[in-house]
Structures are given as C-alpha cells and as structure tokens.
Coordinates of C-alpha atoms in Angstrom, one line a residue:
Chain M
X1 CA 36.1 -9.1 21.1
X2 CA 38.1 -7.3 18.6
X3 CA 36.7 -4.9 16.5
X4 CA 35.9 -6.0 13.1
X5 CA 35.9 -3.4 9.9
X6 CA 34.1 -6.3 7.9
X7 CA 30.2 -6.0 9.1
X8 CA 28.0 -6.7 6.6
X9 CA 24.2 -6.2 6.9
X10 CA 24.3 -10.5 8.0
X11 CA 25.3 -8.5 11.4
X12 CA 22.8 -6.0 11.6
X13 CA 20.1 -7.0 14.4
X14 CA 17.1 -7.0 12.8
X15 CA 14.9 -4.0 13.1
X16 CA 11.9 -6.0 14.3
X17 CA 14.3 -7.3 16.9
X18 CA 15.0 -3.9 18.6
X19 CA 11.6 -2.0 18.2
X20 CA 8.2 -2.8 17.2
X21 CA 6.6 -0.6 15.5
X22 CA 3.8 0.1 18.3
X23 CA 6.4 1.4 21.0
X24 CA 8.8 3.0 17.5
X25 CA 5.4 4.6 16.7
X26 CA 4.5 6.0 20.2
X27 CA 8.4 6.6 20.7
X28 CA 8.0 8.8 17.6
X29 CA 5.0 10.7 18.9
X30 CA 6.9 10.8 22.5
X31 CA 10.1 12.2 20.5
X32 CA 9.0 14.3 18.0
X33 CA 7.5 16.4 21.7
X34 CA 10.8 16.7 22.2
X35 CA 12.5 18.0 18.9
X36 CA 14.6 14.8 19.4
X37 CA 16.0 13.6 15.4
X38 CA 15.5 10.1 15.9
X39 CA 14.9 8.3 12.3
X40 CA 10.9 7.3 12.2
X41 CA 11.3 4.4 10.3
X42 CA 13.2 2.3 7.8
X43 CA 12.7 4.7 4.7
X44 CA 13.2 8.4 4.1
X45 CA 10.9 10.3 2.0
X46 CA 10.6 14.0 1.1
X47 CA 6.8 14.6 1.4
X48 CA 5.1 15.4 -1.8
X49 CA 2.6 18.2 -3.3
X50 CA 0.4 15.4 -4.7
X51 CA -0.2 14.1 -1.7
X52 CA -3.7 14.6 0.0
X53 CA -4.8 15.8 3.5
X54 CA -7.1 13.2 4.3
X55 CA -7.0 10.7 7.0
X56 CA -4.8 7.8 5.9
X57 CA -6.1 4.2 7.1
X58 CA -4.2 2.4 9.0
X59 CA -1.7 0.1 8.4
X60 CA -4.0 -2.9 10.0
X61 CA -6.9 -1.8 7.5
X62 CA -4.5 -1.5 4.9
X63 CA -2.5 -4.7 4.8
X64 CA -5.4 -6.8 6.4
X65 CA -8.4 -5.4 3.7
X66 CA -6.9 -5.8 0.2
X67 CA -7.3 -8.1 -3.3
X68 CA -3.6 -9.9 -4.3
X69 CA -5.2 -13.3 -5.9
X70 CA -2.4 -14.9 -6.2
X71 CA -2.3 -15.2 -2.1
X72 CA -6.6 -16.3 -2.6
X73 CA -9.6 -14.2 -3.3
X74 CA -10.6 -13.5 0.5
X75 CA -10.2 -9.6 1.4
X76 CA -7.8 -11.3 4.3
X77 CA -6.0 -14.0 2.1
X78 CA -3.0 -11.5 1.8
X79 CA -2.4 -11.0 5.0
X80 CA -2.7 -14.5 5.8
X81 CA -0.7 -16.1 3.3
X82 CA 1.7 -13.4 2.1
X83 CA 4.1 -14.1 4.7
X84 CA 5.7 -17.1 2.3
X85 CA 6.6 -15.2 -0.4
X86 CA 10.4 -14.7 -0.7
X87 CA 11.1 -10.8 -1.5
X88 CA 14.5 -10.9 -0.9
X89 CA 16.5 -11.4 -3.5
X90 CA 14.2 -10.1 -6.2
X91 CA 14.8 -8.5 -9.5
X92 CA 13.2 -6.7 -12.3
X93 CA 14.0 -7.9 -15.8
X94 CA 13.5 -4.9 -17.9
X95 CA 13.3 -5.6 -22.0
X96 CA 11.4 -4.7 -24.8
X97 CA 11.9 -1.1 -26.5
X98 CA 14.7 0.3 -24.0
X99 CA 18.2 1.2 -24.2
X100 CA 19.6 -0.7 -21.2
X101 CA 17.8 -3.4 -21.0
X102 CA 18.3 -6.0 -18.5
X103 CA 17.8 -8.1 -15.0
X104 CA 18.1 -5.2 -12.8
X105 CA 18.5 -6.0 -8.9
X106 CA 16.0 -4.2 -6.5
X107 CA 18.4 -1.8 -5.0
X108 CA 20.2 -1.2 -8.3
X109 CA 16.5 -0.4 -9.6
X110 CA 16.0 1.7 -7.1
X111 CA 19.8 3.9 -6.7
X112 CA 19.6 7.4 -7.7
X113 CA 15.6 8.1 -7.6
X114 CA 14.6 9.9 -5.4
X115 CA 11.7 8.5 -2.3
X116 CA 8.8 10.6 -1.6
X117 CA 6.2 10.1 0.5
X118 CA 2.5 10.3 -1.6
X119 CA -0.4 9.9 0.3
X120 CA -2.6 9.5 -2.1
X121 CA -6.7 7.6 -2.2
X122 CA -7.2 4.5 -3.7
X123 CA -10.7 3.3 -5.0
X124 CA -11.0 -0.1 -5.8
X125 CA -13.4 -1.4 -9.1
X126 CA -15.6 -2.5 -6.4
X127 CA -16.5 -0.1 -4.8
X128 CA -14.5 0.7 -1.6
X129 CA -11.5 3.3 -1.6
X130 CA -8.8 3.9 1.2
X131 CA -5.7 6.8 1.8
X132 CA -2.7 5.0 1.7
X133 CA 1.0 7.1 2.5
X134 CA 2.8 5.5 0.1
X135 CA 6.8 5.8 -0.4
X136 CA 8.1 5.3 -3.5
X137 CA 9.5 6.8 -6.7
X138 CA 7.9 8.2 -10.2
X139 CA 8.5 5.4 -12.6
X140 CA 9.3 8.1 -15.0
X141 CA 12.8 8.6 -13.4
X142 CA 13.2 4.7 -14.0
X143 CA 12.0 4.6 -17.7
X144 CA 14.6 8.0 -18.1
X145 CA 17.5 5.7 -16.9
X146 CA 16.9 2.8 -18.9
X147 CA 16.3 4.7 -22.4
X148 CA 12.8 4.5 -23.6
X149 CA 13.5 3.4 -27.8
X150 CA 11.0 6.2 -29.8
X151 CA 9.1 3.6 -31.2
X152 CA 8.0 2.5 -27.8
X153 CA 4.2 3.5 -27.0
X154 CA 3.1 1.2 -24.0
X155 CA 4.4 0.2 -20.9
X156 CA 3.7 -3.7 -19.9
X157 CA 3.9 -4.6 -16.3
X158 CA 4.1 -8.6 -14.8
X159 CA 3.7 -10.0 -11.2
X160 CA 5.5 -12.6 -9.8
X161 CA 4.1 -16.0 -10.7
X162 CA 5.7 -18.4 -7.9
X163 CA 3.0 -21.5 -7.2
X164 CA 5.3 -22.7 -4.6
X165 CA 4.4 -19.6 -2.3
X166 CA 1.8 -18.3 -4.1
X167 CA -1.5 -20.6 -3.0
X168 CA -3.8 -18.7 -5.2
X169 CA -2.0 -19.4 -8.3
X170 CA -2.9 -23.2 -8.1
X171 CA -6.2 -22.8 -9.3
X172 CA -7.0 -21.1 -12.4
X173 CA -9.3 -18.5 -10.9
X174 CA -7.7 -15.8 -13.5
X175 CA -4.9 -16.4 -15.7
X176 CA -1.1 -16.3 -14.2
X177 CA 0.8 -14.4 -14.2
X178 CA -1.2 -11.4 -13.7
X179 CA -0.5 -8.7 -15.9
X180 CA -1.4 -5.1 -16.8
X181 CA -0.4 -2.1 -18.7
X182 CA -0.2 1.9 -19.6
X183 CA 0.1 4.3 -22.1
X184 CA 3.6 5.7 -22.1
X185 CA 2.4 9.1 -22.0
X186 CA 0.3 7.7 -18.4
X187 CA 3.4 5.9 -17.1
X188 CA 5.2 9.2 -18.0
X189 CA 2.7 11.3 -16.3
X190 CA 4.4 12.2 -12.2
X191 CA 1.7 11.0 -10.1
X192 CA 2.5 7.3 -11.4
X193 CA 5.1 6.0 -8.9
X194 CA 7.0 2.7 -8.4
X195 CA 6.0 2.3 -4.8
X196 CA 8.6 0.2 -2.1
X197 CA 7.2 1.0 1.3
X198 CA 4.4 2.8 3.3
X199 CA 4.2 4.4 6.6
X200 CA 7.3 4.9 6.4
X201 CA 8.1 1.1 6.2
X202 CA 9.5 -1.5 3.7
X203 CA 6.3 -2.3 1.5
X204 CA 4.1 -5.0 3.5
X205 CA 3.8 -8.4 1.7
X206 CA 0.2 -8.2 1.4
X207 CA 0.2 -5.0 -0.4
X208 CA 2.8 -6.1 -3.1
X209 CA 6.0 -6.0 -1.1
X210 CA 9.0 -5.2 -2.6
X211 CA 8.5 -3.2 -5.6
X212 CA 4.4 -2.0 -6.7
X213 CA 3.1 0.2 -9.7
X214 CA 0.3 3.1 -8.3
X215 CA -1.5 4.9 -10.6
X216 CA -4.3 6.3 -7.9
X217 CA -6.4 7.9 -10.9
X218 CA -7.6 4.4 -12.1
X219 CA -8.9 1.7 -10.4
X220 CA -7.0 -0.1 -8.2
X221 CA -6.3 -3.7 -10.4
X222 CA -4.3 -1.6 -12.8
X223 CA -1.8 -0.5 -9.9
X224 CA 0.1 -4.0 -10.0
X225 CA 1.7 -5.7 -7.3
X226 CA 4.9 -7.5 -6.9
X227 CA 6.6 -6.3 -9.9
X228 CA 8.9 -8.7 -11.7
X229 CA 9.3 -7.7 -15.2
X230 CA 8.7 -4.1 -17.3
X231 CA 8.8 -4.4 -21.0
X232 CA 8.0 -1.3 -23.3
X233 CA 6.2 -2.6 -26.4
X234 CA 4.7 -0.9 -29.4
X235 CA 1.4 -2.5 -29.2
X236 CA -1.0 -2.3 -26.3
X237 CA -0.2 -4.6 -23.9
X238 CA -2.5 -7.4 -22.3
X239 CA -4.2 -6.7 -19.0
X240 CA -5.3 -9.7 -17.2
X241 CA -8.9 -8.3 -15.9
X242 CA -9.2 -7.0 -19.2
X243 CA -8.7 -10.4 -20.9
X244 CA -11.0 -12.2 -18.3
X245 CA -14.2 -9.8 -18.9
X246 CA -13.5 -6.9 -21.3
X247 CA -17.4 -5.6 -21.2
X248 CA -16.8 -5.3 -17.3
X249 CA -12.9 -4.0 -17.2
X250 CA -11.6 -1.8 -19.9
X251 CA -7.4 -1.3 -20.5
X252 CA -7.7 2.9 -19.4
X253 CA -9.9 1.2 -16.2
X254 CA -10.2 5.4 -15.2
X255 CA -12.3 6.1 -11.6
X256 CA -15.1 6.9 -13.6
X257 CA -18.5 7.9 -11.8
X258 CA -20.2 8.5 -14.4
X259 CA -19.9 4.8 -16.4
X260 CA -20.9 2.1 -14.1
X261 CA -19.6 -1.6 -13.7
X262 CA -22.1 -3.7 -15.1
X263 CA -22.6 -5.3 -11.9
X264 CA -23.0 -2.3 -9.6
X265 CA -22.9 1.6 -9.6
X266 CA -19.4 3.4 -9.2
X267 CA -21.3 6.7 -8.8
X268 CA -20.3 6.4 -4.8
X269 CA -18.1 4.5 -2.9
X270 CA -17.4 3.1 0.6
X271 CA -14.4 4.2 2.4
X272 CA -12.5 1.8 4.5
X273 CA -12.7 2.1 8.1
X274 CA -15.9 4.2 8.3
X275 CA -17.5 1.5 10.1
X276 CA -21.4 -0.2 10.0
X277 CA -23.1 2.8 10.0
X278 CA -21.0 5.2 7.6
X279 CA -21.9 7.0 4.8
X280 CA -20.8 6.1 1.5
X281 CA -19.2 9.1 -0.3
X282 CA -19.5 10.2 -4.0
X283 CA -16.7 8.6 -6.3
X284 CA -15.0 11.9 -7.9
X285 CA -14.1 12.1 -11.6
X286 CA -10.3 10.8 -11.7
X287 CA -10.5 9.2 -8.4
X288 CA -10.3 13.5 -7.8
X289 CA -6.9 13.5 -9.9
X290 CA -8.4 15.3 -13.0
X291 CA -6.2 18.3 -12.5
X292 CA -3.1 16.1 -13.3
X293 CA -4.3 13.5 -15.6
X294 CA -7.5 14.9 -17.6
X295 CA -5.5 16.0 -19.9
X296 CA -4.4 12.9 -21.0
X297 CA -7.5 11.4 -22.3
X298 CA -8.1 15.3 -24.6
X299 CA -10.7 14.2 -27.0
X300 CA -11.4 10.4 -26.3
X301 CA -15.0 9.0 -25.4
X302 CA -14.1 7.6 -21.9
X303 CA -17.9 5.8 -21.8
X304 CA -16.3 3.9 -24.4
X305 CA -12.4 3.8 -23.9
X306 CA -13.8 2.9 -20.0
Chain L
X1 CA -19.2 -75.8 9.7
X2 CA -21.2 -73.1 8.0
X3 CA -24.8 -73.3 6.5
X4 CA -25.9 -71.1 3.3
X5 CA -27.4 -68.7 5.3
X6 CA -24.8 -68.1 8.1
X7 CA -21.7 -68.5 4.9
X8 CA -24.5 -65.4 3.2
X9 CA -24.5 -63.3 6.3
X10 CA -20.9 -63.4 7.0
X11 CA -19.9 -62.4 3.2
X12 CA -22.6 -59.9 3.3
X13 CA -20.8 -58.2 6.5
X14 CA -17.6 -58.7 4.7
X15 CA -18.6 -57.0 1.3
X16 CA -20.7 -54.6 2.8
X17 CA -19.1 -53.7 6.0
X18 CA -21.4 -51.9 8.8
X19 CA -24.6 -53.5 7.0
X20 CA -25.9 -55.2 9.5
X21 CA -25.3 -52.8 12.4
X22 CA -26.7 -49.9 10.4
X23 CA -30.5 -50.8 10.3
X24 CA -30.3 -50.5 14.1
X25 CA -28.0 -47.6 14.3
X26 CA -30.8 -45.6 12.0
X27 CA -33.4 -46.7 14.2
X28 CA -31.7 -46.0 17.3
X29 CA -31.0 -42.1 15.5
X30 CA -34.7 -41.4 14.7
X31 CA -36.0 -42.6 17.4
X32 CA -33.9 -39.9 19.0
X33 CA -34.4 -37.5 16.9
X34 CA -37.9 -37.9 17.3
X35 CA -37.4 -36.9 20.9
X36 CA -35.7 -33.3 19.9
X37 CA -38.6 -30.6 19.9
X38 CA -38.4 -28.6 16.5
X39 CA -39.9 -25.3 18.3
X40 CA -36.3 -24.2 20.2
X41 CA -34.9 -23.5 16.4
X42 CA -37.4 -20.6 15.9
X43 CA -35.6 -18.8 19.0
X44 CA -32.4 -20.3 18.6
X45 CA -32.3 -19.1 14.8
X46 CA -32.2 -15.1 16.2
X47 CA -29.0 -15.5 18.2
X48 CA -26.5 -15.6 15.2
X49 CA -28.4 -12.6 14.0
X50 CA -28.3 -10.9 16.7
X51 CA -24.4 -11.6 17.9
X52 CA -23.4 -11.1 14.0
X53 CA -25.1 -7.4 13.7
X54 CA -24.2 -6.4 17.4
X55 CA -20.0 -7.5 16.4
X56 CA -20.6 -5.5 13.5
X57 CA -22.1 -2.2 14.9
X58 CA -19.1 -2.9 17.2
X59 CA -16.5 -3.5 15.2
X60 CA -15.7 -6.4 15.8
X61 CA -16.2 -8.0 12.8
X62 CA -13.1 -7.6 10.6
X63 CA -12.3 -4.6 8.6
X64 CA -15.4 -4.1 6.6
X65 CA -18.2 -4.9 9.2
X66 CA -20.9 -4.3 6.0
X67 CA -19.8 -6.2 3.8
X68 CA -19.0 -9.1 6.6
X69 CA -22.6 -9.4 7.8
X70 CA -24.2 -9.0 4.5
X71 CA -21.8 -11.4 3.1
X72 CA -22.0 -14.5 5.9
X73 CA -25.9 -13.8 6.1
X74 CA -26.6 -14.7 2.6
X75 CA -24.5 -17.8 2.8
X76 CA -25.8 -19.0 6.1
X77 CA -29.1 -18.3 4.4
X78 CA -27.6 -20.5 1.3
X79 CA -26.4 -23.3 3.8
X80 CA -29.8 -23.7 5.5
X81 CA -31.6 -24.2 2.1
X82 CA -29.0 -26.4 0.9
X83 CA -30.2 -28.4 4.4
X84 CA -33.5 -28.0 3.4
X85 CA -33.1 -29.9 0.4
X86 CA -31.6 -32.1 1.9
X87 CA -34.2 -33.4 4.0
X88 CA -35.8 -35.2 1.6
X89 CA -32.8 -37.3 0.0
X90 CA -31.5 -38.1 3.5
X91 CA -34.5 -39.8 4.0
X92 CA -34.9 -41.3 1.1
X93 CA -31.4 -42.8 0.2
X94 CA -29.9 -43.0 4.2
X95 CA -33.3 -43.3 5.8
X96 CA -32.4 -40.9 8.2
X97 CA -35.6 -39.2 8.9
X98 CA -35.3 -34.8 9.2
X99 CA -38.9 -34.2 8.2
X100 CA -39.6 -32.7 11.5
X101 CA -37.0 -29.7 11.2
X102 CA -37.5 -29.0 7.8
X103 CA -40.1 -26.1 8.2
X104 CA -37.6 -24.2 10.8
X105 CA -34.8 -24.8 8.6
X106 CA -36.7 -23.0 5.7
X107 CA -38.2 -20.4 7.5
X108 CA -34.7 -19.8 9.1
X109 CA -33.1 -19.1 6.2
X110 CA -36.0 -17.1 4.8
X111 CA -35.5 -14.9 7.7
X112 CA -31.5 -14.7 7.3
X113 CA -32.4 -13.6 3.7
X114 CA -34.6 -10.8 4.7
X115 CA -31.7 -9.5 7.0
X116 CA -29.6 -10.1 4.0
X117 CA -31.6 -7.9 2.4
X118 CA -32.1 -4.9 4.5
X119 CA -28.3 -5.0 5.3
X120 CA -27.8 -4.6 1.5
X121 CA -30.5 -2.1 1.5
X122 CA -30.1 -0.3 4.5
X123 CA -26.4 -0.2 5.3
X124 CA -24.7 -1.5 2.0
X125 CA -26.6 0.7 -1.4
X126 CA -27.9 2.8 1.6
X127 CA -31.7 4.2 0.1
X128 CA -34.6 2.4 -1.2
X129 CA -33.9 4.5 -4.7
X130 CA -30.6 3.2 -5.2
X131 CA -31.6 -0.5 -4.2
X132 CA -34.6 -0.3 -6.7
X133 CA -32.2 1.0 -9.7
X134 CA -29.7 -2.2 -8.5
X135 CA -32.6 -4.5 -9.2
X136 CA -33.9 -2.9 -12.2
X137 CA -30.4 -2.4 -13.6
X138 CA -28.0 -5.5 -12.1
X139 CA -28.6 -9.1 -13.3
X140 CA -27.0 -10.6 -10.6
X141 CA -29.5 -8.2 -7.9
X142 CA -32.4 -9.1 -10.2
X143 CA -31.6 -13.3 -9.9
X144 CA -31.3 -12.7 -6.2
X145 CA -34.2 -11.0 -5.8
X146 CA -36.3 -12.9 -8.0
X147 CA -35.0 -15.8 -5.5
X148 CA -35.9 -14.4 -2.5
X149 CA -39.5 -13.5 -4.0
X150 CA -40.0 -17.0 -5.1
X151 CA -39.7 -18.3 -1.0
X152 CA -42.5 -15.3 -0.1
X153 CA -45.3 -17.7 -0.7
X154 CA -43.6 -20.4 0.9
X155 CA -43.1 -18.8 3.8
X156 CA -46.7 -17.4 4.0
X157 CA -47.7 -20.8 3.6
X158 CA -45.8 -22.4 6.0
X159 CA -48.0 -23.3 8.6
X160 CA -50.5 -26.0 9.4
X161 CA -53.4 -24.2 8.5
X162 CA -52.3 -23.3 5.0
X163 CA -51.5 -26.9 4.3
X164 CA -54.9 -28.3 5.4
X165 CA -56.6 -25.3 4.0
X166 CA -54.5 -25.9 0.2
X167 CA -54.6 -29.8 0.4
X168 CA -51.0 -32.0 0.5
X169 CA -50.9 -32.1 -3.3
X170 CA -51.1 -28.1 -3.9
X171 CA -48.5 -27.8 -1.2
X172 CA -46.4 -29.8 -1.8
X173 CA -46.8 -27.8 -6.0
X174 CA -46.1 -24.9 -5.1
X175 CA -43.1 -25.6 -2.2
X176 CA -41.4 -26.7 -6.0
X177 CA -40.7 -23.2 -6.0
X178 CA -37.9 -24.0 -3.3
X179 CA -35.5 -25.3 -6.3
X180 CA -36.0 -22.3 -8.7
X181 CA -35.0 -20.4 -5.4
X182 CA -32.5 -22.3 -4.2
X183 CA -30.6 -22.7 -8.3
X184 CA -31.4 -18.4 -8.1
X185 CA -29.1 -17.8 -5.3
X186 CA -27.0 -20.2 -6.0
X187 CA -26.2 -18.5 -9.7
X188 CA -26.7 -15.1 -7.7
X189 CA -23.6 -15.8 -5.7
X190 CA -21.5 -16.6 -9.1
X191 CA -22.1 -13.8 -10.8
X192 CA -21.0 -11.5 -7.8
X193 CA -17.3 -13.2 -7.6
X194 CA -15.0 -11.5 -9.9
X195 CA -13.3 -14.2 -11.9
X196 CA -14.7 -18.1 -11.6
X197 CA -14.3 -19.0 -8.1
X198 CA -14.6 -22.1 -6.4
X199 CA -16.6 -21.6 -3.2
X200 CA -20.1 -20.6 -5.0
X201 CA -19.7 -23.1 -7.8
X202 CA -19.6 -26.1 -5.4
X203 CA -22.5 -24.5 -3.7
X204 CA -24.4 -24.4 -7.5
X205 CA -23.5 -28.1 -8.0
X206 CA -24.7 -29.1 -4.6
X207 CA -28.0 -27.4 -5.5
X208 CA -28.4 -28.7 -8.4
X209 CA -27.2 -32.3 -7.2
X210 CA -30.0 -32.6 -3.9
X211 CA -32.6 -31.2 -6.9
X212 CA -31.3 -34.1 -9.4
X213 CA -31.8 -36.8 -6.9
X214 CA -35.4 -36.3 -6.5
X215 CA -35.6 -37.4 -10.0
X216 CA -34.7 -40.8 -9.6
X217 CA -37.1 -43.0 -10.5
X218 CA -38.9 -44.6 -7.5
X219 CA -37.8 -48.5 -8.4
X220 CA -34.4 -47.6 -9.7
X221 CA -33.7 -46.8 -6.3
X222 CA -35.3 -50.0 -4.6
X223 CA -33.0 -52.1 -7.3
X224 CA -29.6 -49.6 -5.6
X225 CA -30.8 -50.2 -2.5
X226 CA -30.6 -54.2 -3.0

C-alpha cells in the first residue's frame, strides 16, 4: 500500500475502537507509575484554581443520574435515550447584540480559547449535588471574540429542540425548546464556562454533549445543555423553569440555603454516591462560590430576586 | 332451516362475540379463585420489602438507592389501592369476584406506605424535626400525610372482630375513607413532579374513574348489562 498524504480524520480508527476507557483508565494509573507521557484522554486541559478538592463522582453516577427532559423525566432517561441525538455536525448560531454575529461551527466556536479542567460541585434545585471535572472554556473569552454591542445587558441561551431524537420533546411536559439566561455581568464573571467534555473526555450525551453552559453557583437548570443558539438581548431573557412556575424558580435561581423551594427545604442536600445510609450535608451559600460571585448580587434582596 | 331462537343465538354470538362462552369462563375463574387461600399474601407481601431495602443498603439499586426505595414503595403502595378499588367494579361490571383478597391487598399497601414513610423519615429528611416542619410547611407532604392518616382507622379496623363489633353498615361508612385516601395520594404524587407529567396523572384519573363507577345507578347498569 502506498503511502497516502491525504488522511483525513474519515481514516482515523476510532478511539473507542483501540482503548476503552477502563483498560485507557487503568493504563493511565499503570503509566503515570512510570513517568511514561502517554496522552490520558481525548482533551487537554490546564487544571484550574477554581476547581475544588473534593471527590469527583464518577463518570457512571454522572452520566447515568441526571435531569435532560428532552430525553424523558426519569433520572436514567438520558443515559438511555441520549445515544440518538446527532452531535456531530452541530453549530451555534450566535445573534442579537454582538459584533460578529453568526452560525458558528463547533470547532470554529471553540479555536483559540483556551480548555481547562474545573472540577467544580453541582447542586441540583432538588436537592442532590455532585463534583463533576469539567473541561471547558470561560464563555467570557467567547462573548470577547464575537463583540458584545454596549447596549447588550443579558445573555439568552437555547437547547436543541430535535423531536426526531429527542423523545421527551413529544409531549408537552415543559415548553420546547428549553431556554434559560444571565446577567451579562454573570456570564462575564470567570467561573461561568462553556463546558465540551469531562474526565478528560468529549462531553457524554447525557450530560449535554457537545457544547453545555455551567454556572456551579446556581442551581443546576440554569446550566443549560446542548447549546444551539446564544443571543445577547437588552431585556431579560426567558427561562423555561421560570415561565412554568415563577413562585417555585426565580431567573438568578442562586444555591440559596437560606430561601427554600416551596416544596422542600434547600437548607441541606444529598450528595450523589453517598449511598442508603449517608448523611445529607448542609447546602452552602453560593453552592460555596460566594468568594467569586457575592459580589454580583451587592445590594439586592436575594429572598426576593430568588 | 333456522328457528327464531337458534337465528337469535347465532346473531347474538355474531354481534357480541365471546358472549356465550363467557358466563362459563367467569364461573369456571371464581370457582378457582375461590380455591386460592388469601392468608399466603400477608407473608408474601414482606418479600418485596425486604429484597427492595436489602438491594438498597447494597447498592444495588441504581444510583440513588434513597430515593429508589422511597420512590417504588409509594407507587407499589399506589398500585395496590388502585387494586383495591378495583375490587368492587370488577365484580360488579365483569362479575369477576376479588372480594376475598381485598383486605390483604389494603392492608398491603398500608404497610408499603408505612415503609414509605420511615424511608422518607428516616433515610430521606433524615430526623423527626425536619419531617415534622415538611408536613407543617409542604402541601404536597401535608396531602400525603393526611392520606396515609385517613387508612389508620381502616387498617385498625380491618379484622373480623371490628366488623361484627361496628355492624356492616358502619363499616362499610367509614372504609369510604379509602377514596379521600386513595384521590390524596394520587394528587400527592402530582405535586411532587416538576412540570405536568404523565405517569401520576393517569394514576389520578384511574382513581378517580374506579371512585366514579361506584356511582352508577344500580338499574342503569342492569339496562348496560342487557
């Protein structure tokens, strides 16, 4: 066979074909013993000051225990039904108040940021929280490149809304397509990231494969999945939990011990993983991020902008 | 050729397929369900129990093992007094005759609520102070409990002695307070869905649908029947 300069990546073996991720994980371990500079995994990230030094879950707890409605509203629905949703190709259409606006192409979105690796908590609305070690990029280097206009105050987010492969969607459970939004000054702030991967992987399907907003100082709806569109807007954009029950889920939707859901306390919370006998731990102020955030919320009654 | 009567009977068969084999079918059925004891339920009813809360201090009950057993043992609670109610229109409309399992199938799911209950308590709020303030303070904790209370009675007055003791008529009064129950926990299980979901509203219709049938007028039903 003669050697051919023309490989594209239609050549490339794919990675699940040559490793799994069990032996590439133990491999690692055996590896890293040996100072040997294999690459871990698909992405490279610079780890992070923000991130924390707890325990991350797993990546079973993680992709198999999480809320994406559009795959059904089972806690395993994701992982079941995820698998049909076609990531690649997928763009970001990016309008509104911005310079360059446009349909921009997941790796074109994603060129010249840099990846870090944030392991940061997560605390769901209802009650449970995880450590996830995200990878991904601080959406403020993306709203930098594409010129936020001055008159621009918010920043509105939308998920895919693709029936076909979305199973959830064909019942009105909660209006499609799911949206949400932040303050510029929030989407601004360096702990929000534009997240494409954890463990060191491509982001899993389930846990809003390819491109995901985290902001890990509110409640987890608000860190939308499956980004399709980012629009900056002068008015404060809709937020779909927000429009189905605004006494139970405000726009800000800050971890917030001290103002309960009306249906339950968020004064503690369980964390993933802990098993039938754990202790549930106390929610912190923040989601614990107050040292980076508090200062955006100076002066406003957060029992009432909840 | 064909007299009235044979011409009536073959039409009937035709318009009404199955009609004339079913009379003896629905014999043949309770006459064997008359044969099935009632008792083994009592024990049998403590197995799922038992295998659900032994996979969950084992983890081997998906990724939340809490929420998992407090979740499927309010619904299998919901399903047996969904059957209970059943009972009654089964016997009535399909003459299919359940009577004799009716009391297990209560007190089953009186029991699965209990454990409902302590797993909420114990394992989920974790302190009788903090379930207290949940049922002070949460409507949809308040409309469960209220439920549950509601079956106490019944379930204290679920034997042979209390009926004799009480007389049919009060009885059968005061087991009315099965469909307040039943509609409680049924509404209970809305509420705690985020969004309006499916699964509990079919439950909530099939509540209030096995309720509604009782209040069919006794000759309405001869004149379906006929």
């Amino acid at each position: 066979m003669r050697f051919r300069p023309d490989l594209g990546w239609a050549d490339v073996t794919p990675r699940a074909d040559f490793m799994n991720r069990r032996q590439l994980i133990g491999g690692a371990a055996a590896l890293a013993g040996l100072g040997a500079g294999l690459p871990a995994a698909a992405l490279d990230a610079a780890p992070s000051r923000y991130s924390t030094d707890e325990a991350p879950n797993t990546l079973e707890q993680i992709s198999g225990y999480c809320n994406f409605y559009e795959f059904g509203t089972g806690k395993e629905d994701p992982a079941r039904h995820a698998g049909q949703m076609t990531v690649d190709p997928w763009s970001v259409k990016i309008d509104g108040l911005v310079e360059r606006p446009g349909s921009y192409d997941l790796a074109d979105l994603v060129k010249g940021q840099s990846l870090e690796e944030r392991i940061y908590r997560l605390r769901c609305v209802e009650a449970w929280s995880m450590v996830v070690p995200w990878i991904g990029f601080e959406l403020s280097g993306l709203l930098t490149r594409v010129g936020v206009k001055p008159s621009a105050k918010y920043v509105a987010f939308e998920t895919l809304y693709r029936p076909e492969e979305m199973p959830g969607t064909r019942r009105p459970v909660i209006p499609w397509p799911y949206v949400e939004g932040l303050r510029l000054d929030e989407a601004m702030n360096p702990l929000a990231i534009l997240a494409t991967g954890l463990y060191g992987e491509e982001m899993p399907k389930p846990n809003g494969a390819p491109i995901r907003l985290v902001v890990p100082w509110k409640y987890g709806f608000k860190s939308i999945k499956s980004i399709v569109r980012i629009t900056l807007t002068e008015e404060q954009p809709p937020a779909t939990w927000n429009i189905v029950n605004p006494r139970e889920y405000g726009f800000y939707s800050n971890v917030n011990p001290e103002v309960d859901h009306p249906r339950w306390s968020q004064a503690s919370e369980r964390r993933v993983g802990g098993g039938f006998f754990a202790a549930k731990i106390p929610t912190r102020m923040f989601n614990g991020y107050g040292e980076y955030v508090a200062g955006l919320y100076d002066g406003m009654d957060l029992s009432r902008n909840f | 050729m064909a007299t009235g009567n044979t011409l009536r009977g073959s039409m009937m068969a035709w318009t009404c397929p199955g009609t004339s084999e079913r009379a003896p079918l629905r014999a043949r059925l309770n006459r064997a369900l008359a044969q099935v004891p009632a008792w083994p339920l009592y024990p049998l009813s403590v197995l799922p129990v038992a295998w659900l809360f032994w996979q969950g201090a084992t983890g081997r009950i998906g990724i939340e093992p809490v929420e998992a057993v407090e979740h499927r043992l309010g619904l299998w609670a919901l399903w047996l007094l969904l059957a209970g109610l059943a009972v009654t229109p089964l016997r009535r409309f399909a003459g299919i005759n359940l009577m004799r399992f009716r009391r297990a199938i209560g007190l089953t799911a009186f029991f699965y609520l209990c454990c409902h209950v302590l797993t909420w308590a114990v394992l989920d709020v974790q302190g009788l102070a903090a379930a207290w303030a949940d049922i002070v303070k949460r409507p949809y904790v308040t409309i469960g409990m209220a439920g549950l209370l509601l079956l106490v009675p019944l379930a204290l007055t679920s034997w042979n002695g209390a009926i004799r003791r009480m007389g049919g008529a009060a009885w059968r009064r005061l087991h009315r307070l099965v469909y307040p129950a039943v509609l409680l926990g049924a509404v209970h299980f809305v509420m705690l869905r985020k969004g309006w979901q499916l699964e509990p509203m079919v439950y909530l219709a099939l509540a209030a649908l096995l309720i509604g049938m009782r209040t069919i007028p006794r000759d309405r039903q001869k004149a379906a029947r006929r």
